[in-house]
mmCIF file of C-alpha atoms in Angstrom:
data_model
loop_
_atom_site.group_PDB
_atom_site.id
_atom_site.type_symbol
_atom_site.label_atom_id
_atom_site.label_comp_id
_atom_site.label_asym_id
_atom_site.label_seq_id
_atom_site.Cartn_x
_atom_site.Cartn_y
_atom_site.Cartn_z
ATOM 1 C CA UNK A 1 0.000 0.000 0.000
ATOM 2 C CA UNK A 2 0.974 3.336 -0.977
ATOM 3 C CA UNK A 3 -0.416 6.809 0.147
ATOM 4 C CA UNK A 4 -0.655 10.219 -1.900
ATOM 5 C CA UNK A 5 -0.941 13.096 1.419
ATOM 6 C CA UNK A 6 -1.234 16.630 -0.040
ATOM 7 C CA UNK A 7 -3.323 19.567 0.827
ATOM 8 C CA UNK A 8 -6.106 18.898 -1.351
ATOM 9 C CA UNK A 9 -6.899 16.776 -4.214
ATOM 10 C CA UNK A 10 -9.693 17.792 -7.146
ATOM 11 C CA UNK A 11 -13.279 16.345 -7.188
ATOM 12 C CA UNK A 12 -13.846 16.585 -10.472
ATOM 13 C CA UNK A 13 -17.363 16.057 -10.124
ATOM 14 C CA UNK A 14 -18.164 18.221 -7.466
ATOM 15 C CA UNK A 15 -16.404 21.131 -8.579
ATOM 16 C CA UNK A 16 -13.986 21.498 -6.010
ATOM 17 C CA UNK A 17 -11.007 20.846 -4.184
ATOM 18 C CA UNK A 18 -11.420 18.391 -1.150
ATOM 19 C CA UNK A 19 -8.939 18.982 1.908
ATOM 20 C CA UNK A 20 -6.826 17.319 2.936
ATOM 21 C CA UNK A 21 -5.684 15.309 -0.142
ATOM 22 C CA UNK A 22 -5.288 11.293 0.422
ATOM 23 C CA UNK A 23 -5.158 9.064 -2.030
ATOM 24 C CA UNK A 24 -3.886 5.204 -1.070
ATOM 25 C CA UNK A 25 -2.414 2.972 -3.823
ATOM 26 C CA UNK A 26 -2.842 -0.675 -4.150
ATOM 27 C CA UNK A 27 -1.203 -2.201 -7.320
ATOM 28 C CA UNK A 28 -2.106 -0.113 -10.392
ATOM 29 C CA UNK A 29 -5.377 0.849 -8.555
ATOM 30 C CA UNK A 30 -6.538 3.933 -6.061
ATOM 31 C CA UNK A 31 -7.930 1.650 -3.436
ATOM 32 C CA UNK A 32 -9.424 4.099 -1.392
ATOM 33 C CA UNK A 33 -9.579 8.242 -1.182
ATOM 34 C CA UNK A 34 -9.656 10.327 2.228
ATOM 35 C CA UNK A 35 -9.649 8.439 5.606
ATOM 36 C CA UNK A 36 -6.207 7.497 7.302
ATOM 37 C CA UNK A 37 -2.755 6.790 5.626
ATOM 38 C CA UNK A 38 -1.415 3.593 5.181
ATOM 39 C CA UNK A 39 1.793 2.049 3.809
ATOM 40 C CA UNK A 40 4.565 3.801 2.350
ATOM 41 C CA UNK A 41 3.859 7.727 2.340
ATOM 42 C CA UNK A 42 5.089 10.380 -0.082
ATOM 43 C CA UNK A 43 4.180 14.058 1.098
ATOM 44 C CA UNK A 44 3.331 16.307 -1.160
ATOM 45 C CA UNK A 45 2.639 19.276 1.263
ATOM 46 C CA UNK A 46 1.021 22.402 0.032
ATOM 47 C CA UNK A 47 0.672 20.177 -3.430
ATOM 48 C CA UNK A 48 -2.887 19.455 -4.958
ATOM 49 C CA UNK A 49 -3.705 15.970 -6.491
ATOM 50 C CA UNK A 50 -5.216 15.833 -9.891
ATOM 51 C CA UNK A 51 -6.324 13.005 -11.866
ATOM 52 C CA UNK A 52 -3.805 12.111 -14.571
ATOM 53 C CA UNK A 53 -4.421 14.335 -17.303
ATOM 54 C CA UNK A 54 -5.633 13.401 -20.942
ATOM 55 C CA UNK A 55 -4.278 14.868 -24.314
ATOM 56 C CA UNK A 56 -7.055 13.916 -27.213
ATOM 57 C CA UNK A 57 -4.989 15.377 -30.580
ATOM 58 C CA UNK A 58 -1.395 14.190 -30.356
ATOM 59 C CA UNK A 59 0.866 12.973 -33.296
ATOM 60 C CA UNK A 60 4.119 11.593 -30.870
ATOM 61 C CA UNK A 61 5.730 10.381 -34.135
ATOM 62 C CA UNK A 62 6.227 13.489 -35.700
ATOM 63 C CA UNK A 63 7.572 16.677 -34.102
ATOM 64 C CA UNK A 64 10.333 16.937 -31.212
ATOM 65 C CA UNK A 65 14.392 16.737 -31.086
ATOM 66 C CA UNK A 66 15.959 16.598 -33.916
ATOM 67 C CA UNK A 67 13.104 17.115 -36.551
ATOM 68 C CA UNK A 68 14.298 18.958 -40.075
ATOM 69 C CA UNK A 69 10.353 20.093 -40.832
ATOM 70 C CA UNK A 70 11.620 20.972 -44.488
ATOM 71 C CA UNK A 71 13.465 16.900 -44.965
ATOM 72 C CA UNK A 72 12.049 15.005 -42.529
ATOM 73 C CA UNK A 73 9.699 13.078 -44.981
ATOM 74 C CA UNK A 74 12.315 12.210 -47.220
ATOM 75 C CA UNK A 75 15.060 11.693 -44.760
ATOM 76 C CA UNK A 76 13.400 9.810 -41.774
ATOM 77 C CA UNK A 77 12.474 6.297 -42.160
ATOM 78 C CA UNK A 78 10.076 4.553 -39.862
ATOM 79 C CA UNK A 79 12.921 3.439 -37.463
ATOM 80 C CA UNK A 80 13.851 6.814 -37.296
ATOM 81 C CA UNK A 81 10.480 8.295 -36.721
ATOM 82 C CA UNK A 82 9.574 5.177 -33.609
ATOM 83 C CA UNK A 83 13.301 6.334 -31.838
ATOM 84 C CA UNK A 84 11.930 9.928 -31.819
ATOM 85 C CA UNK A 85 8.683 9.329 -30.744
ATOM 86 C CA UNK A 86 10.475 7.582 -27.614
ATOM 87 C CA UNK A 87 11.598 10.836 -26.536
ATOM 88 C CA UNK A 88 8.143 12.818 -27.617
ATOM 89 C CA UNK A 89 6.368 9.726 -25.433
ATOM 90 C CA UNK A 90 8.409 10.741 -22.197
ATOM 91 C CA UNK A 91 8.327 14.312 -22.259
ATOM 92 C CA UNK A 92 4.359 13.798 -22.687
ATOM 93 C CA UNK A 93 4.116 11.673 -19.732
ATOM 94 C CA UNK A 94 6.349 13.817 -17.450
ATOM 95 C CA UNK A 95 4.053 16.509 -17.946
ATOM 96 C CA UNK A 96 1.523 15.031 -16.394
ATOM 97 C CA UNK A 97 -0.816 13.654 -19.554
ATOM 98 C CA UNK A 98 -0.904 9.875 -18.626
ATOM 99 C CA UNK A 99 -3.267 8.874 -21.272
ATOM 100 C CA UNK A 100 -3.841 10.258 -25.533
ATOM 101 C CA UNK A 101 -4.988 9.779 -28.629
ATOM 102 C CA UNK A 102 -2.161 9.543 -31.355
ATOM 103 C CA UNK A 103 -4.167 11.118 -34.133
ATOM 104 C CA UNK A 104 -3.182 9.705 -37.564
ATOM 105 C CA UNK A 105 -0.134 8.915 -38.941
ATOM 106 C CA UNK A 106 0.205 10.665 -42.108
ATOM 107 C CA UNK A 107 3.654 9.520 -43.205
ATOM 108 C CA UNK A 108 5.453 7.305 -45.452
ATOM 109 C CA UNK A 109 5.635 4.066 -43.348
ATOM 110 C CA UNK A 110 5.211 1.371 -46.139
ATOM 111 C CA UNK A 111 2.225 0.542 -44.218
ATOM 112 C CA UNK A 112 3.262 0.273 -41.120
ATOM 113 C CA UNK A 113 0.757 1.923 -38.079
ATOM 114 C CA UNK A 114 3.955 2.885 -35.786
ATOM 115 C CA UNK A 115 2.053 4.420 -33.642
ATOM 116 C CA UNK A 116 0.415 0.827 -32.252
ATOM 117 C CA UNK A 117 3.660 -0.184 -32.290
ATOM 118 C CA UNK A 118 4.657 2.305 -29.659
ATOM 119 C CA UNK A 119 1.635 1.669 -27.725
ATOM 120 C CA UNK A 120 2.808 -1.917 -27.456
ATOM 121 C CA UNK A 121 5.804 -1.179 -26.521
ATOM 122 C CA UNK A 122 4.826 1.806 -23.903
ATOM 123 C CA UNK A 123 2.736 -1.044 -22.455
ATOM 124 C CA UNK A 124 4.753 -3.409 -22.145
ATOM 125 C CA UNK A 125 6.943 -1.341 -20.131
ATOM 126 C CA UNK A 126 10.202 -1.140 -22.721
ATOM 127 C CA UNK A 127 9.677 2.458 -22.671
ATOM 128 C CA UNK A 128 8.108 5.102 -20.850
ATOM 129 C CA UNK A 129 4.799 7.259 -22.308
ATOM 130 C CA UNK A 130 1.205 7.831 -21.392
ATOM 131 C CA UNK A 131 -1.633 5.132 -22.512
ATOM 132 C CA UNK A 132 -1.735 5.487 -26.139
ATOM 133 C CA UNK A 133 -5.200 5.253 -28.141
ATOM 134 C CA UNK A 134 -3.881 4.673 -31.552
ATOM 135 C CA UNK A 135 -5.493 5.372 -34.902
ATOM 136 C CA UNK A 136 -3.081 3.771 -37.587
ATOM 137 C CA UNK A 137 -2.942 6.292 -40.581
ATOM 138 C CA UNK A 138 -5.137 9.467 -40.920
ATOM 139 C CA UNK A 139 -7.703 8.637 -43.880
ATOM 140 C CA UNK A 140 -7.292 11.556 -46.475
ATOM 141 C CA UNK A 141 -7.860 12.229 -50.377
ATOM 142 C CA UNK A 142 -5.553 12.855 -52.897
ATOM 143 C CA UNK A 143 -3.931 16.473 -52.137
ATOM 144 C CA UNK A 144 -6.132 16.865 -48.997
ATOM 145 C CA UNK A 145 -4.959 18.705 -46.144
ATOM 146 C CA UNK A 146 -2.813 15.031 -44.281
ATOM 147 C CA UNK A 147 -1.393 13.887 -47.817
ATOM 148 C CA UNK A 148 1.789 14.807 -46.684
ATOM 149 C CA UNK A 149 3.225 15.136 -50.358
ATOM 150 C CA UNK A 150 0.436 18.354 -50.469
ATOM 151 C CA UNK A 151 2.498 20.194 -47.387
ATOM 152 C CA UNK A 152 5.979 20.308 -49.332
ATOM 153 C CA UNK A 153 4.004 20.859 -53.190
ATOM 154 C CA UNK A 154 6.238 17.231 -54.224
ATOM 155 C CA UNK A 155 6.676 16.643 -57.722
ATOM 156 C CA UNK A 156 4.276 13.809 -58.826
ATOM 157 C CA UNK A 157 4.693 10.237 -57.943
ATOM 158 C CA UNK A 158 7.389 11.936 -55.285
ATOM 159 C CA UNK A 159 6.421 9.680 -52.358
ATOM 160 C CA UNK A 160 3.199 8.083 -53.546
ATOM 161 C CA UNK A 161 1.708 7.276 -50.511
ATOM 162 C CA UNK A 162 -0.444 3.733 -50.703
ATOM 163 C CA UNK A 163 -4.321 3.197 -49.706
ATOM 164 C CA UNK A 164 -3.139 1.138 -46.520
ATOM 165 C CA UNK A 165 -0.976 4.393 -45.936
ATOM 166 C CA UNK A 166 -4.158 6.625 -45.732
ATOM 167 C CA UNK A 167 -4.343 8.057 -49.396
ATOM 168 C CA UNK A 168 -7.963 6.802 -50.540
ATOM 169 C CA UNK A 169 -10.363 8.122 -53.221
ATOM 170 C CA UNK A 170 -13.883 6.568 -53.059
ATOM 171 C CA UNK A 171 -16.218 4.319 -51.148
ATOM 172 C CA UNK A 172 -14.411 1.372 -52.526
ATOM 173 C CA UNK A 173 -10.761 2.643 -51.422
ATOM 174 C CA UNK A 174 -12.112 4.234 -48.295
ATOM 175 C CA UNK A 175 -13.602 1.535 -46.760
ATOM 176 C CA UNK A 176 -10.203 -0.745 -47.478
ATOM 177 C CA UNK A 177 -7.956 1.746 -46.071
ATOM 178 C CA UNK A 178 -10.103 1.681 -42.578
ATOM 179 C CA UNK A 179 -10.297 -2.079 -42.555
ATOM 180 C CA UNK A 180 -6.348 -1.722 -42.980
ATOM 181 C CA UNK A 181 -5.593 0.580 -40.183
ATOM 182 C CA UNK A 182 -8.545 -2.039 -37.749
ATOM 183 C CA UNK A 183 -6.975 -5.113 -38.749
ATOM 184 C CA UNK A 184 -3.145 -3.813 -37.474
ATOM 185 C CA UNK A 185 -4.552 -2.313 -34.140
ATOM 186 C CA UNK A 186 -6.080 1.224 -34.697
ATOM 187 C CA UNK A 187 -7.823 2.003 -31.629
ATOM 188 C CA UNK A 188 -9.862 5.111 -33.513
ATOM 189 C CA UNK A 189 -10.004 6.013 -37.035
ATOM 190 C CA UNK A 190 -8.712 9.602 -38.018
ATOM 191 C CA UNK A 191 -10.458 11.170 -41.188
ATOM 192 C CA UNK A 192 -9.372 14.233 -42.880
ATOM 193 C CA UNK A 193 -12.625 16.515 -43.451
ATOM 194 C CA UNK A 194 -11.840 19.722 -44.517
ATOM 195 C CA UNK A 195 -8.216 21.712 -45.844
ATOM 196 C CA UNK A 196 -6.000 23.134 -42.944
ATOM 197 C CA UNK A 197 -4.403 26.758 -42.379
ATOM 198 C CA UNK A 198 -1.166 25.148 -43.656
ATOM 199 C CA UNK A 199 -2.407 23.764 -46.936
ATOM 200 C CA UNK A 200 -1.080 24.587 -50.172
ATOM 201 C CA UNK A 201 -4.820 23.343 -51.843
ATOM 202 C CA UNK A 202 -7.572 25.290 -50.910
ATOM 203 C CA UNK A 203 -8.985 27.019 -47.914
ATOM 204 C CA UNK A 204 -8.903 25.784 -44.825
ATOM 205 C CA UNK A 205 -12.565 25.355 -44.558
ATOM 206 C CA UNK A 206 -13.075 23.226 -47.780
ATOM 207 C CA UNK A 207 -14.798 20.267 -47.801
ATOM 208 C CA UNK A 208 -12.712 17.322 -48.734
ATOM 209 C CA UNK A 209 -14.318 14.209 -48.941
ATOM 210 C CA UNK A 210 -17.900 14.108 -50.287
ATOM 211 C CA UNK A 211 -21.074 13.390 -48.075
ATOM 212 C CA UNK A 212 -21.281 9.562 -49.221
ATOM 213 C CA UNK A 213 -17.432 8.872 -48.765
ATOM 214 C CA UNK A 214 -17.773 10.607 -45.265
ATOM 215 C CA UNK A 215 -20.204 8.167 -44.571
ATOM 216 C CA UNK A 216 -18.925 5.190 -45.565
ATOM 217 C CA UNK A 217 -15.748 5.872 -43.387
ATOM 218 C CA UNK A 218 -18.126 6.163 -40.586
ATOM 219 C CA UNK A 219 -20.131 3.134 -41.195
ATOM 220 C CA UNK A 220 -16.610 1.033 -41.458
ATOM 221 C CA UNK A 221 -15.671 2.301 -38.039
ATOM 222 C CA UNK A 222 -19.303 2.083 -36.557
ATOM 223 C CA UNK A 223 -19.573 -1.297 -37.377
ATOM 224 C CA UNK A 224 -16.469 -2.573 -35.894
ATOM 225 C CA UNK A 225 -17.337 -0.540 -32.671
ATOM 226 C CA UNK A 226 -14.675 2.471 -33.266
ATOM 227 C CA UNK A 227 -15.259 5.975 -33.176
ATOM 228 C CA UNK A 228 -14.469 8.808 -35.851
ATOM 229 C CA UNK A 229 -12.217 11.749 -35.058
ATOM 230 C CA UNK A 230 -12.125 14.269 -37.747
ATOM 231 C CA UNK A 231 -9.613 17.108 -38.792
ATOM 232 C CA UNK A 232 -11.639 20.069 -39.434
ATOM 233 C CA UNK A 233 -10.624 23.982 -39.468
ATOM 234 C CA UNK A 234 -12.893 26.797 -38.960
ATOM 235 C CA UNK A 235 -10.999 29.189 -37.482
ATOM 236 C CA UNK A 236 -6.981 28.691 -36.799
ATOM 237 C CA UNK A 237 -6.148 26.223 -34.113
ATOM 238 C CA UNK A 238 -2.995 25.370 -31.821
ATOM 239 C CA UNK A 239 0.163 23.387 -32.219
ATOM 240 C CA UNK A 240 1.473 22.401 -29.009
ATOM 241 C CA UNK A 241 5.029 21.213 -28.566
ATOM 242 C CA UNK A 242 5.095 17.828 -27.087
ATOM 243 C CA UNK A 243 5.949 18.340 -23.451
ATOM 244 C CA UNK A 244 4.107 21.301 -23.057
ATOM 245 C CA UNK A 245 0.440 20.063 -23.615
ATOM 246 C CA UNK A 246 -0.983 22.330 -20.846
ATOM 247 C CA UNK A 247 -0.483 25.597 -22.851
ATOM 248 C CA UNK A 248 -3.539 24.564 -24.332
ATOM 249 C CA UNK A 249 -5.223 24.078 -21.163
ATOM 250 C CA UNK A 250 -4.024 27.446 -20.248
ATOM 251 C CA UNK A 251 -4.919 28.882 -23.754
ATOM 252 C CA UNK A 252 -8.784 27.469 -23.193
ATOM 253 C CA UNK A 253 -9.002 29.577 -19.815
ATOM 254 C CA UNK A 254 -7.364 32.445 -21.817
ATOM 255 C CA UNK A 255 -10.161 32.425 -24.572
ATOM 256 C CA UNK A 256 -12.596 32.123 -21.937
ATOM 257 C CA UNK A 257 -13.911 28.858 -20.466
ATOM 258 C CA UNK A 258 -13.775 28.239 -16.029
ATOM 259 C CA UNK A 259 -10.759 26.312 -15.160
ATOM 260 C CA UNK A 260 -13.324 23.501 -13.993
ATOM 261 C CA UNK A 261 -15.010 22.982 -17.525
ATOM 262 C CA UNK A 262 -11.055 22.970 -18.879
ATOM 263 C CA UNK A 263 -9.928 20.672 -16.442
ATOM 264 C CA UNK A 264 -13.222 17.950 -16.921
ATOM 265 C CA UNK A 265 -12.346 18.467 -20.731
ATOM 266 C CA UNK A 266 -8.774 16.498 -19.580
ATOM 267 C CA UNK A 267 -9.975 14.092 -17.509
ATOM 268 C CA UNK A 268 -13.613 12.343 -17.742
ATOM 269 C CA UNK A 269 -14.777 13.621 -20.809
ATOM 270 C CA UNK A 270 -11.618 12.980 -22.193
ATOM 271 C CA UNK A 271 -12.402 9.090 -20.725
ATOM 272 C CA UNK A 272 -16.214 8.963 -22.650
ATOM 273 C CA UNK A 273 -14.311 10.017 -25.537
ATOM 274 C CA UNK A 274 -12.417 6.664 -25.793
ATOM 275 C CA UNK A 275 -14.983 4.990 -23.776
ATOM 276 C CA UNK A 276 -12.918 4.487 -20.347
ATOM 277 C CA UNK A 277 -14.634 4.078 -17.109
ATOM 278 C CA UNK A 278 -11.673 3.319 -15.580
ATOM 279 C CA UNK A 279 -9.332 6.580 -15.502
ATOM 280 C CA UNK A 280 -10.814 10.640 -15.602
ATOM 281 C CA UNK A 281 -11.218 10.826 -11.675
ATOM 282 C CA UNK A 282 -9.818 10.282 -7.856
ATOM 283 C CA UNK A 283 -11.490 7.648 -7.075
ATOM 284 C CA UNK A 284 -11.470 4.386 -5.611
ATOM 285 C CA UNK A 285 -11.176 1.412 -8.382
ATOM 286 C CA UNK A 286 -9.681 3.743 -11.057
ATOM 287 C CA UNK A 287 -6.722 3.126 -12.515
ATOM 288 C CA UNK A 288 -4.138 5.162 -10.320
ATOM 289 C CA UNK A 289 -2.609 7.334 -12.546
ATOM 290 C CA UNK A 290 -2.321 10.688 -10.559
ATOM 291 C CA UNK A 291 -0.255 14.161 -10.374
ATOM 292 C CA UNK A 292 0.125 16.789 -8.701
ATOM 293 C CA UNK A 293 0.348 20.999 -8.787
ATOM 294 C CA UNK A 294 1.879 23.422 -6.842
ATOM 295 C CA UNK A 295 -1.499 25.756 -6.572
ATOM 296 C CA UNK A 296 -5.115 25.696 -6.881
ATOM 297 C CA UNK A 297 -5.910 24.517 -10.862
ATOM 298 C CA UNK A 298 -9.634 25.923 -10.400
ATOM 299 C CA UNK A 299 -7.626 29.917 -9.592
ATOM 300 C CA UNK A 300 -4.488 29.273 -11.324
ATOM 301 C CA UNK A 301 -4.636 26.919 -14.339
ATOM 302 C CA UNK A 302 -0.981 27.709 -15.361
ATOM 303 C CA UNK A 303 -0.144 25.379 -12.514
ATOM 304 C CA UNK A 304 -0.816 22.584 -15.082
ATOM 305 C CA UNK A 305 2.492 23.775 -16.586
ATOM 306 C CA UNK A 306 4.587 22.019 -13.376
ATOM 307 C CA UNK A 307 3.690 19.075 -12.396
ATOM 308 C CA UNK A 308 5.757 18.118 -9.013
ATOM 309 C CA UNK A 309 4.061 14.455 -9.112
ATOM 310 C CA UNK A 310 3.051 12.071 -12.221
ATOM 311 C CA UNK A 311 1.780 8.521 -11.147
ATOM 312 C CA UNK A 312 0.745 6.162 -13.861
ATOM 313 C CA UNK A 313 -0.997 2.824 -12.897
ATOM 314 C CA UNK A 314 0.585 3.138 -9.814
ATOM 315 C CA UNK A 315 4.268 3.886 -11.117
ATOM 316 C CA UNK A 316 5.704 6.832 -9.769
ATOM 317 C CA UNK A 317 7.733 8.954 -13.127
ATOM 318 C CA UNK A 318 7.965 11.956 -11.530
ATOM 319 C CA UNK A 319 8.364 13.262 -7.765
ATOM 320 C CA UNK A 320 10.016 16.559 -7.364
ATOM 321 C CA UNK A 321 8.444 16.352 -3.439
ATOM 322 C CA UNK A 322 11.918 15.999 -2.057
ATOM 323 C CA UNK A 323 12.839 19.017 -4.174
ATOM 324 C CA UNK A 324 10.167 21.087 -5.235
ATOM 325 C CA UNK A 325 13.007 23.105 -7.521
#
């Protein structure tokens, strides 16, 4: 047995912090929350406890140390690009965001879906990174906004990306390329809906796919039980550095939503999205992946950005406690 003591720790339910903050570990489980310590202790002090946070738009295999933006899709093979997302994985987990959604590879692979490869291998406890959702390759058309050819204006048949790689035109291809990314683990299926502020074909705002191939990608996911997550741009929208997922938490409070509705976005909505009843809140049964804050999240979201504490499944990553600098 293993107890969390801090100040407080968030209900994320009721809206508030509850004082003083116990949480006792059993295994990979919170066994119970409040009441007496028991077992080994680690003191957090003036801390507060948070569920472990939940990042749903990630892509860990692209981005980070040692990316050349302009050459890294002719230059990094799939090796190259798992290695990196090693680091990426980390630097997400030791900021407190113990579970996300890897949405859509949209890369040359040779149909590979690396990102259930780093799931497996995140699980298996080779490496450390938050739960991964995986969704295989991003499902795009020709030239839309995640054909990655479109982003660097390639020469044709410059790396022709392949149907199981996400390039698919038409019910018929559509429906194969989802069935792909299913059969070698995708967790989710990522579609491409509209353009993107950084594409070189269109507005951001066009439509990309028509209304029946939309629906067929659906149906293909429905039917196996998997839900849909699609790219679309109205406005402009953030790109967060791995690592430093909170800025958009922070960002969220900026443009004008309560801390609490923020911080419920990260945790148990964040858990209906992928349908997990067993992470999103302090409680006892869930899966014990906790952190911790030096302040108040519901006055001071920014203290999201320095994370003394990160527990996953009752594996301690991170514990500044013993020196808070």
């Amino acid at each position: 047995m293993l107890t969390l003591k801090a100040a407080g720790l968030l209900d994320v339910d009721a809206g508030e912090i509850v004082r003083p903050g116990i949480v006792r570990i059993e295994g990979d489980r919170i066994a119970g929350v409040g009441g007496d310590t028991e077992g080994e202790l680690i003191d957090l002090g003036e801390q507060i406890l948070l569920p472990g946070l939940m990042d749903m738009e990630v892509n860990l295999l692209m981005g980070g140390r040692g990316e050349k933006p302009g050459l890294s899709q002719v230059q990094d093979d799939p090796p190259t690009r798992v290695l990196r997302a090693v680091g990426n994985a980390r630097r997400t987990l030791r900021a407190g965001f113990t579970t996300v959604r890897n949405l859509g590879l949209f890369v040359k692979t040779g149909g590979y879906l690396l990102d259930v490869a780093l799931g497996k291998a995140i699980d298996a406890g080779w490496i450390e990174g938050p739960r991964v959702i995986p969704a295989g390759h991003a499902i795009t058309p020709t030239g839309g906004h995640l054909d990655p050819t479109m982003f660097a204006a390639f020469a044709p048949h410059a790396l022709d990306l392949t149907v199981e790689e996400g390039i698919a035109n038409g019910v018929d291809e559509i429906r194969k390329a989802v069935r792909y990314q299913i059969k070698h683990g995708a967790q989710l299926i990522k579609v491409c809906c509209s353009g993107g502020v950084m594409s070189l074909t269109g507005p951001p705002g066009a439509q990309h796919y028509s209304d029946e191939e939309l629906c067929a990608i659906v149906d293909e996911a429905h039917r196996r039980g998997l839900r849909v997550a699609a790219h679309t741009h109205g406005a402009d929208a953030p790109a967060i550095p791995h690592g430093r997922n909170a800025d958009e938490l922070v960002t969220l409070v900026e443009w004008g939503l309560p801390p609490l509705a923020v911080l419920r976005a990260a945790t148990v909505t964040a858990a209906e999205l992928i349908d997990a009843t067993d992470r999103g809140r302090l409680a006892q049964g869930q899966l014990a992946d906790v952190i911790a804050v030096p302040g108040n999240p519901l006055e001071d979201i920014t203290v999201t950005r320095n994370v003394s504490l990160v527990m996953k499944g009752g594996k301690v990553y991170v514990d500044k406690s013993a020196n808070p600098n």
